[in-house]
């Protein structure tokens, strides 16, 4: 538990996204620490990590079991780097430790479906709010993230230079970004 706390603090110092820290904290507090948290980092074996992963799989949460194992792998690697323990990482990945989870991808349009989509968007066939329709068009023309477009302010749009400036503080990995993000405005 202490090593996991130190690892989380290190992530905060490195300015990881708040949502990432919340997600990691939930996995730690709800799944990992109740099982392994009171044990010495040196005493936790591979079988302990696999048992925890298999318990999560038995609940039917295959993807979650892989994510928890990945989180444990990071914490143990941190402990090895800090010389709190030695030897192999007990949460190491292997062909046999990965669950049978099959990723389900989001639906998407095929290339030949795009003209119909653009026509339906232009005609507003779904009777969407005008701002929403315009936002979808802006996303398609700029390749911006929704999180960059939605809080955008008019002073960030320079019609003279035809550039949108997203302040570095609003970027997804704000702690690692040194410059504002510049997006050219298309015809």
Coordinates of C-alpha atoms in Angstrom, one line a residue:
X1 CA 0.0 0.0 0.0
X2 CA 2.8 2.4 0.8
X3 CA 4.6 1.7 -2.4
X4 CA 1.4 2.2 -4.4
X5 CA 0.8 5.5 -2.6
X6 CA 4.4 6.6 -3.5
X7 CA 3.9 5.6 -7.1
X8 CA 0.6 7.6 -7.3
X9 CA 2.4 10.6 -5.8
X10 CA 5.0 10.3 -8.5
X11 CA 2.3 10.3 -11.2
X12 CA 0.8 13.4 -9.7
X13 CA 4.2 15.1 -9.8
X14 CA 4.5 14.2 -13.4
X15 CA 1.1 15.9 -14.0
X16 CA -0.9 12.9 -15.2
X17 CA -4.4 13.7 -16.3
X18 CA -6.8 13.9 -13.4
X19 CA -9.2 11.3 -14.9
X20 CA -6.3 8.9 -15.2
X21 CA -5.4 9.4 -11.6
X22 CA -9.0 8.9 -10.5
X23 CA -9.2 5.7 -12.6
X24 CA -6.0 4.4 -11.1
X25 CA -7.1 5.3 -7.6
X26 CA -10.3 3.4 -8.0
X27 CA -8.6 0.3 -9.2
X28 CA -6.1 0.5 -6.4
X29 CA -8.6 1.1 -3.6
X30 CA -11.3 -1.2 -4.8
X31 CA -9.4 -4.1 -6.2
X32 CA -5.7 -4.2 -5.6
X33 CA -5.2 -2.9 -2.1
X34 CA -8.0 -4.9 -0.4
X35 CA -6.2 -8.0 -1.5
X36 CA -2.5 -7.1 -1.5
X37 CA -2.3 -3.8 0.3
X38 CA -1.2 -5.0 3.7
X39 CA 1.6 -7.2 2.5
X40 CA 5.3 -6.4 2.1
X41 CA 6.1 -5.6 -1.5
X42 CA 8.8 -8.2 -1.3
X43 CA 6.4 -10.9 -0.2
X44 CA 4.0 -10.6 -3.1
X45 CA 4.5 -13.4 -5.6
X46 CA 3.4 -14.0 -9.2
X47 CA 0.7 -16.5 -8.0
X48 CA -0.8 -13.7 -5.9
X49 CA -1.0 -11.3 -8.9
X50 CA -2.5 -14.1 -11.1
X51 CA -5.0 -15.1 -8.4
X52 CA -6.2 -11.5 -8.1
X53 CA -6.5 -11.2 -11.9
X54 CA -8.4 -14.6 -12.1
X55 CA -10.9 -13.4 -9.4
X56 CA -11.7 -10.4 -11.5
X57 CA -12.1 -12.6 -14.6
X58 CA -14.5 -14.9 -12.7
X59 CA -16.7 -11.9 -12.2
X60 CA -16.9 -11.6 -16.0
X61 CA -14.7 -8.5 -16.2
X62 CA -12.0 -9.7 -18.6
X63 CA -10.9 -6.3 -19.8
X64 CA -10.8 -5.0 -16.3
X65 CA -8.6 -7.9 -15.2
X66 CA -6.1 -7.0 -17.9
X67 CA -6.2 -3.3 -16.8
X68 CA -5.6 -4.2 -13.2
X69 CA -2.7 -6.5 -14.1
X70 CA -1.2 -3.7 -16.1
X71 CA -1.5 -1.3 -13.2
X72 CA 0.1 -3.8 -10.8
X73 CA 2.9 -4.3 -13.4
X74 CA 3.6 -0.5 -13.3
X75 CA 3.6 -0.5 -9.5
X76 CA 6.0 -3.5 -9.2
X77 CA 8.3 -2.0 -11.9
X78 CA 8.4 1.2 -9.8
X79 CA 9.3 -0.9 -6.7
X80 CA 12.0 -2.7 -8.6
X81 CA 13.4 0.6 -9.9
X82 CA 13.4 2.0 -6.4
X83 CA 15.1 -1.2 -5.1
X84 CA 12.2 -2.0 -2.8
X85 CA 12.2 -5.5 -4.3
X86 CA 14.4 -7.4 -6.7
X87 CA 13.9 -10.1 -9.3
X88 CA 11.3 -10.3 -12.0
X89 CA 8.1 -8.3 -12.0
X90 CA 5.4 -10.6 -10.5
X91 CA 2.8 -8.9 -12.6
X92 CA 4.7 -9.3 -15.9
X93 CA 2.8 -9.8 -19.0
X94 CA 2.8 -13.1 -20.8
X95 CA 0.8 -14.9 -23.5
X96 CA -0.8 -17.0 -20.8
X97 CA -1.7 -14.3 -18.4
X98 CA -3.8 -12.2 -20.9
X99 CA -7.5 -12.7 -20.7
X100 CA -9.6 -13.9 -23.6
X101 CA -11.2 -10.4 -23.8
X102 CA -12.0 -9.4 -27.4
X103 CA -12.0 -5.7 -27.9
X104 CA -15.2 -4.3 -29.4
X105 CA -14.4 -1.3 -31.6
X106 CA -16.8 1.6 -32.0
X107 CA -18.8 1.6 -35.1
X108 CA -17.4 3.7 -38.0
X109 CA -18.3 4.7 -41.5
X110 CA -16.8 3.1 -44.5
X111 CA -15.2 5.4 -47.1
X112 CA -18.1 4.9 -49.6
X113 CA -20.6 5.8 -46.8
X114 CA -19.0 9.3 -46.3
X115 CA -20.9 11.2 -49.0
X116 CA -24.2 10.1 -47.7
X117 CA -23.2 11.0 -44.2
X118 CA -22.1 14.5 -45.3
X119 CA -25.4 15.0 -47.2
X120 CA -27.4 13.9 -44.1
X121 CA -25.3 16.2 -41.9
X122 CA -25.8 19.2 -44.3
X123 CA -29.5 18.6 -44.5
X124 CA -29.6 18.0 -40.7
X125 CA -31.8 14.9 -41.2
X126 CA -31.6 14.1 -37.5
X127 CA -33.0 17.6 -36.6
X128 CA -30.0 18.3 -34.4
X129 CA -29.3 21.6 -32.7
X130 CA -27.5 24.0 -35.1
X131 CA -24.6 24.4 -32.7
X132 CA -24.1 20.6 -32.6
X133 CA -24.2 20.3 -36.4
X134 CA -21.7 23.1 -36.7
X135 CA -19.5 21.5 -34.0
X136 CA -19.4 18.2 -35.9
X137 CA -18.4 20.0 -39.1
X138 CA -15.7 21.9 -37.2
X139 CA -14.3 18.6 -35.8
X140 CA -14.3 17.0 -39.3
X141 CA -12.5 20.0 -40.8
X142 CA -9.9 20.5 -38.1
X143 CA -9.3 17.0 -36.6
X144 CA -9.6 18.5 -33.2
X145 CA -10.6 16.6 -30.1
X146 CA -14.1 17.2 -28.7
X147 CA -12.4 18.3 -25.5
X148 CA -10.5 21.0 -27.4
X149 CA -13.5 22.3 -29.3
X150 CA -16.2 22.4 -26.7
X151 CA -14.5 24.9 -24.3
X152 CA -13.1 27.0 -27.2
X153 CA -13.5 30.8 -26.9
X154 CA -13.7 33.2 -29.8
X155 CA -10.4 34.9 -29.0
X156 CA -8.7 31.6 -29.8
X157 CA -9.9 31.9 -33.4
X158 CA -7.8 34.3 -35.5
X159 CA -9.6 34.8 -38.8
X160 CA -6.8 37.0 -40.2
X161 CA -4.1 34.4 -39.8
X162 CA -6.6 31.5 -40.2
X163 CA -5.4 29.7 -37.1
X164 CA -7.1 28.3 -34.1
X165 CA -4.9 28.4 -30.9
X166 CA -5.7 25.8 -28.2
X167 CA -3.9 26.9 -25.1
X168 CA -1.4 24.3 -23.8
X169 CA -3.3 24.2 -20.4
X170 CA -6.3 22.7 -22.2
X171 CA -4.4 20.0 -24.0
X172 CA -5.0 16.4 -23.1
X173 CA -1.5 15.9 -21.6
X174 CA -1.1 19.5 -20.3
X175 CA 1.7 18.6 -18.0
X176 CA 3.9 17.5 -20.9
X177 CA 3.0 20.1 -23.5
X178 CA 5.3 23.1 -23.8
X179 CA 3.5 25.1 -26.6
X180 CA 0.0 26.0 -27.5
X181 CA -1.6 23.8 -30.2
X182 CA -2.1 25.6 -33.5
X183 CA -4.7 24.4 -36.0
X184 CA -5.0 25.9 -39.5
X185 CA -8.5 26.8 -40.6
X186 CA -9.4 25.1 -43.9
X187 CA -11.3 26.8 -46.7

